[in-house]
Tab-separated table of C-alpha atoms in Angstrom:
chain	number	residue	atom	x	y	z
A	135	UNK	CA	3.207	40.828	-4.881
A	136	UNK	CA	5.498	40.799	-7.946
A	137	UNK	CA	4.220	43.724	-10.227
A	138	UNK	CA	5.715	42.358	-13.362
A	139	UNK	CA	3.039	39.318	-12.740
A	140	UNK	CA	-0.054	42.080	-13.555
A	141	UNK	CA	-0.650	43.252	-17.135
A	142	UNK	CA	-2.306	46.031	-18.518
A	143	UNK	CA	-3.890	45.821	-21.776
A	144	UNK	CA	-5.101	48.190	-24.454
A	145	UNK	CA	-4.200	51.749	-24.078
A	146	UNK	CA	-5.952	54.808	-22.891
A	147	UNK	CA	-8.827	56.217	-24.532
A	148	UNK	CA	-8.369	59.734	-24.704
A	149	UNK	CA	-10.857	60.247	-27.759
A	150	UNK	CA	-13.834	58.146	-25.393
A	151	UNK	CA	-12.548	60.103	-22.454
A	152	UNK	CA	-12.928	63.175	-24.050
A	153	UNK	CA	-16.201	63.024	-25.784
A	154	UNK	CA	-17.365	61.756	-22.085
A	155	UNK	CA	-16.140	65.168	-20.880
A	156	UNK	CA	-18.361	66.770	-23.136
A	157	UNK	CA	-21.110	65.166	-22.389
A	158	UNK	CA	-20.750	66.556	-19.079
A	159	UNK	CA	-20.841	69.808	-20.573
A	160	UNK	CA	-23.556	69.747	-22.550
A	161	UNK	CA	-25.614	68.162	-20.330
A	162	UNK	CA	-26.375	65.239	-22.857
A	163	UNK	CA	-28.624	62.314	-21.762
A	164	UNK	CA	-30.401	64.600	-19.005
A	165	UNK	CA	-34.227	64.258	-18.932
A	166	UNK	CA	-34.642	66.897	-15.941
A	167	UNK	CA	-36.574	64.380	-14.286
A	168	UNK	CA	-35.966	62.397	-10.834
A	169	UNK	CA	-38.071	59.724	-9.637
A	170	UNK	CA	-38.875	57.780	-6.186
A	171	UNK	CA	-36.138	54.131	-5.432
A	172	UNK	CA	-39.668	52.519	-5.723
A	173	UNK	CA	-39.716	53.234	-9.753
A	174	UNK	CA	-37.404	50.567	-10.864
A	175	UNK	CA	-36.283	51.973	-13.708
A	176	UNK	CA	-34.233	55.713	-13.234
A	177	UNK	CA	-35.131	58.417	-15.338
A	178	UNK	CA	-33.273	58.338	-18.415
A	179	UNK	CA	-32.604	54.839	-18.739
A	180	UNK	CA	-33.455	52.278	-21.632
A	181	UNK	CA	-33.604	48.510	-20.337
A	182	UNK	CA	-31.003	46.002	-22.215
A	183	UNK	CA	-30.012	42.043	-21.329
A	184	UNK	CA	-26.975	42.164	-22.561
A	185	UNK	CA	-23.842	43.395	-20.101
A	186	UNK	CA	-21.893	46.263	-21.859
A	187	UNK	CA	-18.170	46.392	-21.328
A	188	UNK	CA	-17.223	50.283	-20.603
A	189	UNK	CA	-13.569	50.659	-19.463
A	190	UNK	CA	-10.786	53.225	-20.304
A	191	UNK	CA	-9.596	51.080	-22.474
A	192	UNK	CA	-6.662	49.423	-20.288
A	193	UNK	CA	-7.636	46.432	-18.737
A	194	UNK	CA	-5.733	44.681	-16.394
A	195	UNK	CA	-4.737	41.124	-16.685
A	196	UNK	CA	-4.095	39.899	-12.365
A	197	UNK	CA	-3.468	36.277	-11.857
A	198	UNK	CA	-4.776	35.654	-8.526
A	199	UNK	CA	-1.447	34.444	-7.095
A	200	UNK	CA	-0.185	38.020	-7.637
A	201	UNK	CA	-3.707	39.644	-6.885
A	202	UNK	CA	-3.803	41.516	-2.976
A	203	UNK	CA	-6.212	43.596	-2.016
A	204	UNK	CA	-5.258	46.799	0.685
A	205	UNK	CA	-7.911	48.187	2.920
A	206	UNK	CA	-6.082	51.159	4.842
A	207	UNK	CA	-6.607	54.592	5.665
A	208	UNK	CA	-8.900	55.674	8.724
A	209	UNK	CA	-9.379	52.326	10.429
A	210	UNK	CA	-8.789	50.528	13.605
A	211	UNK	CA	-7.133	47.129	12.017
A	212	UNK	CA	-5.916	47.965	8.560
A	213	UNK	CA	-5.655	44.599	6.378
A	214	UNK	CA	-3.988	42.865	3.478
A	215	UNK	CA	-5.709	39.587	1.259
A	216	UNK	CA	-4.030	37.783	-1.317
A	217	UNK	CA	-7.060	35.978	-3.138
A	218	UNK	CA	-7.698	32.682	-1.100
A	219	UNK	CA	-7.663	34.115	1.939
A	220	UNK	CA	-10.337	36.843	1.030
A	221	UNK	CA	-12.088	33.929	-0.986
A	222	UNK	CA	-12.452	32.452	2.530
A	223	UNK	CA	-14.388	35.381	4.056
A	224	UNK	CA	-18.162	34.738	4.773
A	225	UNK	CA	-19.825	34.759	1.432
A	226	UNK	CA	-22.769	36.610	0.762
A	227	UNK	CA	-25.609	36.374	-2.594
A	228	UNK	CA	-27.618	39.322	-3.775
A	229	UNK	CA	-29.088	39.859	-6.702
A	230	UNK	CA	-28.952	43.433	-7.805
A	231	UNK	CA	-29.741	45.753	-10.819
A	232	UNK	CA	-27.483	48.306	-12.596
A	233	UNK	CA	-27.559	51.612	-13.710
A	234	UNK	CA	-24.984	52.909	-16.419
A	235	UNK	CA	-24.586	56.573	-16.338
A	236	UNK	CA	-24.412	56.151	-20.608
A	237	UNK	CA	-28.007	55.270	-19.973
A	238	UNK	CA	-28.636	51.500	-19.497
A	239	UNK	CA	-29.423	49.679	-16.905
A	240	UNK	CA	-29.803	45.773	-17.025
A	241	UNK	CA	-31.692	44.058	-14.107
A	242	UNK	CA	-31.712	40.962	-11.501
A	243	UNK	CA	-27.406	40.486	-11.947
A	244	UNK	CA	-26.582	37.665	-9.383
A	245	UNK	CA	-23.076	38.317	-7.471
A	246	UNK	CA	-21.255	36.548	-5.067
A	247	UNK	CA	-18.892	37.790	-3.048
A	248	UNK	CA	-18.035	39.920	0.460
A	249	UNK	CA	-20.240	42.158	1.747
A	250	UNK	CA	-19.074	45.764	2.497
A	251	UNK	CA	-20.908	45.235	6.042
A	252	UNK	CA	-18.997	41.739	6.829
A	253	UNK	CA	-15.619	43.916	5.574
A	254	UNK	CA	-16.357	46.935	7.591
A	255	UNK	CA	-16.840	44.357	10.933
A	256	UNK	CA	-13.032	43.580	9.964
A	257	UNK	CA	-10.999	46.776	9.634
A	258	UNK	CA	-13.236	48.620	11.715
A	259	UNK	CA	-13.728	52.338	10.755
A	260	UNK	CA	-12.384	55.256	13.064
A	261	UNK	CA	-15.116	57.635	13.702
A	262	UNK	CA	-13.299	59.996	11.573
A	263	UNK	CA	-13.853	58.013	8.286
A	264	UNK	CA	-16.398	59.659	6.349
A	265	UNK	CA	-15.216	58.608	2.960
A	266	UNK	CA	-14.571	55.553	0.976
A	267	UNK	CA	-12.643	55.876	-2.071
A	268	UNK	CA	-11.579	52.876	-4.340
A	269	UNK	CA	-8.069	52.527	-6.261
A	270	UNK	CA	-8.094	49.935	-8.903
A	271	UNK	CA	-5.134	48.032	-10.960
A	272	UNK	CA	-5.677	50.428	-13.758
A	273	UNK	CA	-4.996	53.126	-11.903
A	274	UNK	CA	-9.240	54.656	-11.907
A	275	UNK	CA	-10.398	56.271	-8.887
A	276	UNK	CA	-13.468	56.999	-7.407
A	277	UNK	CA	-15.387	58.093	-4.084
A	278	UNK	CA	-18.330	57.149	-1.964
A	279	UNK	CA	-19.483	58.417	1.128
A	280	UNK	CA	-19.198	55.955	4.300
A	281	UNK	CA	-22.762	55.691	4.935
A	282	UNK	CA	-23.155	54.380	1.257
A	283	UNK	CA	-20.543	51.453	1.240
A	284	UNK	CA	-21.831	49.904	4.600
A	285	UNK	CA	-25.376	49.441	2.792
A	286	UNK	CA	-26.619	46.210	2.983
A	287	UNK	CA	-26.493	45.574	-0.816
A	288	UNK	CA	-22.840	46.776	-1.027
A	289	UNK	CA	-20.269	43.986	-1.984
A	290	UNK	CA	-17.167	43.331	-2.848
A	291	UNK	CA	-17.652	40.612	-5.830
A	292	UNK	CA	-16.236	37.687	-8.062
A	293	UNK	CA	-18.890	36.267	-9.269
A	294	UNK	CA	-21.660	36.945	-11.738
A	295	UNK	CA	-24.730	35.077	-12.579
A	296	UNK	CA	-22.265	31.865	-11.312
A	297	UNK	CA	-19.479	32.756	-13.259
A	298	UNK	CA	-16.376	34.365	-12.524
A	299	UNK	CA	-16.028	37.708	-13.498
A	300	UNK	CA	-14.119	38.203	-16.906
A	301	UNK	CA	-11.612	40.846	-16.959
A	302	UNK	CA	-13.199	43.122	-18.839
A	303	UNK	CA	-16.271	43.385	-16.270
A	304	UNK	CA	-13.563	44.409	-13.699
A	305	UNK	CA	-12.482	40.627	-12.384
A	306	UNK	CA	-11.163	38.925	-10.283
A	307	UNK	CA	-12.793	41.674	-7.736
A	308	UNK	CA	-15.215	44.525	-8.299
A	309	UNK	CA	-16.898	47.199	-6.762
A	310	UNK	CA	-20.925	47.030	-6.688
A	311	UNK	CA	-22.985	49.579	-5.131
A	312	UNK	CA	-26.290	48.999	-6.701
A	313	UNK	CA	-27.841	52.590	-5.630
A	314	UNK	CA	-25.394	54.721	-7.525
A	315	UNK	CA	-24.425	54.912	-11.209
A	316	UNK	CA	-22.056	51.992	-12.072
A	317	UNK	CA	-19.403	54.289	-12.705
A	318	UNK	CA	-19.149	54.258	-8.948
A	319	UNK	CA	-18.655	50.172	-8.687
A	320	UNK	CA	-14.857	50.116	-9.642
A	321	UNK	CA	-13.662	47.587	-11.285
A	322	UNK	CA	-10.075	45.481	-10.625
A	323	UNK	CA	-10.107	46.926	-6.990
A	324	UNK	CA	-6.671	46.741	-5.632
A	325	UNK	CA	-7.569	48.763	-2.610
A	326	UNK	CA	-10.216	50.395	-0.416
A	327	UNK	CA	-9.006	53.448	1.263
A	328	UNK	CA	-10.966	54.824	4.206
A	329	UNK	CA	-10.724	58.735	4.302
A	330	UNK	CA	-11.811	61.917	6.628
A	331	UNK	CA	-12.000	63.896	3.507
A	332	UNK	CA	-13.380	63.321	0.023
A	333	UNK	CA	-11.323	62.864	-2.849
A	334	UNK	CA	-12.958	63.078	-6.074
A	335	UNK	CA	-11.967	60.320	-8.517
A	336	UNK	CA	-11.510	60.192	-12.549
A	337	UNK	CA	-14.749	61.049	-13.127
A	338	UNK	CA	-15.677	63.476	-11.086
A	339	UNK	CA	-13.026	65.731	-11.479
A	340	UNK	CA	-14.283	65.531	-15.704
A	341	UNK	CA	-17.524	67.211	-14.805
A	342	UNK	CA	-19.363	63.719	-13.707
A	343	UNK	CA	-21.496	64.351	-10.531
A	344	UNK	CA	-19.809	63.480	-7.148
A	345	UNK	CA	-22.501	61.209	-5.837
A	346	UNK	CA	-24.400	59.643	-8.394
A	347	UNK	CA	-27.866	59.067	-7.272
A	348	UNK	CA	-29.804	57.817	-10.705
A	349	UNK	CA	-33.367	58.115	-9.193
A	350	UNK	CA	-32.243	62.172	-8.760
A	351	UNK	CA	-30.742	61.719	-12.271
A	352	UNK	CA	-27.143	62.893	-10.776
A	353	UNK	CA	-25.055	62.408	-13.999
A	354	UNK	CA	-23.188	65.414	-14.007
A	355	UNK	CA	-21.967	68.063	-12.112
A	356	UNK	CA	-24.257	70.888	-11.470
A	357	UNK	CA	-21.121	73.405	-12.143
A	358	UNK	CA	-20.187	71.941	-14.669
């Protein structure tokens, strides 16, 4: 892949970035409640239709010719897509909600795309993966146990609602775990790393709560 063919847009927002930091510190948006999976809606969240677009403000501009995605780390058959050939995989459709840690959460979003479980069948995990963490074009980070990305409702997606997904929703490939806060589902994934030991990503290491659960309302770090 020719780097000079991806482009970053925008610039960093350190005031955003900063302000989310404090959030973490102060706790803000906590309800101190938690709730059952069965409750659709998590604690703390306010329904909306439309899709916001949260980012750090760089956004990555990856033609698909140039676009490869790396799945390495602690597994049996490591691999390497460019875009057609990943596009070729066995497909799968779900239709899942989301949960914003910023409090919204928008409901019945229809992907298309790989699923985690047909991926993991591929590269084939070593029993000493435990973690999954995700490394995307614009440099974000972020972690997920194992057990969590070989869910059945984990994919790896390009679609949404039968579109592609624009760039500033995190195409040509994101990240969605539909169980955890969306800051989990990273967005321009370049590659999926397969770990023994956790590595906190951008977030989490800026007081946001290492796993994310929003039924347990797991916004922030409990040290923080």
């Amino acid at each position: 892949m020719a780097d000079d063919d991806v482009t970053l847009f925008g610039k960093l927002k350190s005031k955003l970035i900063d302000s989310k930091q404090k959030w973490a510190e102060d706790g803000r948006l906590l309800t101190g409640k938690t709730a059952a999976h069965s409750q659709r809606l998590p604690p703390g969240q306010r329904l909306v239709e439309n899709w916001p677009v949260l980012d750090l403000g760089i956004q990555p501009e990856i033609p698909t010719h140039a676009w490869r995605l790396f799945v390495d780390g602690e597994v049996e058959a490591p691999a390497t897509w460019k875009w057609g050939e990943f596009t070729d995989l066995p497909k799968t459709r779900l239709t899942t909600d989301i949960h914003c840690v910023t409090a919204w959460s928008r409901y019945d979003n229809r992907w298309e795309g790989v699923s985690a479980r047909d991926l993991l069948a591929i590269v084939k995990p070593k029993p000493s993966a435990q973690h999954v963490i995700f490394h995307s074009y614009d440099t974000y980070t972020t972690n997920v146990p194992l057990v969590d990305f070989a869910a059945e409702d984990v994919l790896l997606a390009w679609s949404w609602n039968g579109e592609p997904i624009s760039r500033e929703h995190g195409g040509p490939l994101r990240v969605v775990i539909p169980k955890l806060y969306f800051w989990k589902s990273a967005k321009w994934i370049k590659r999926v790393e397969f770990s023994m030991h956790d590595k906190p990503g951008f977030w989490e290491v800026r007081g946001y709560h290492n796993y994310g659960d929003p039924w347990l309302e797991q916004r922030y770090d409990e040290e923080t």
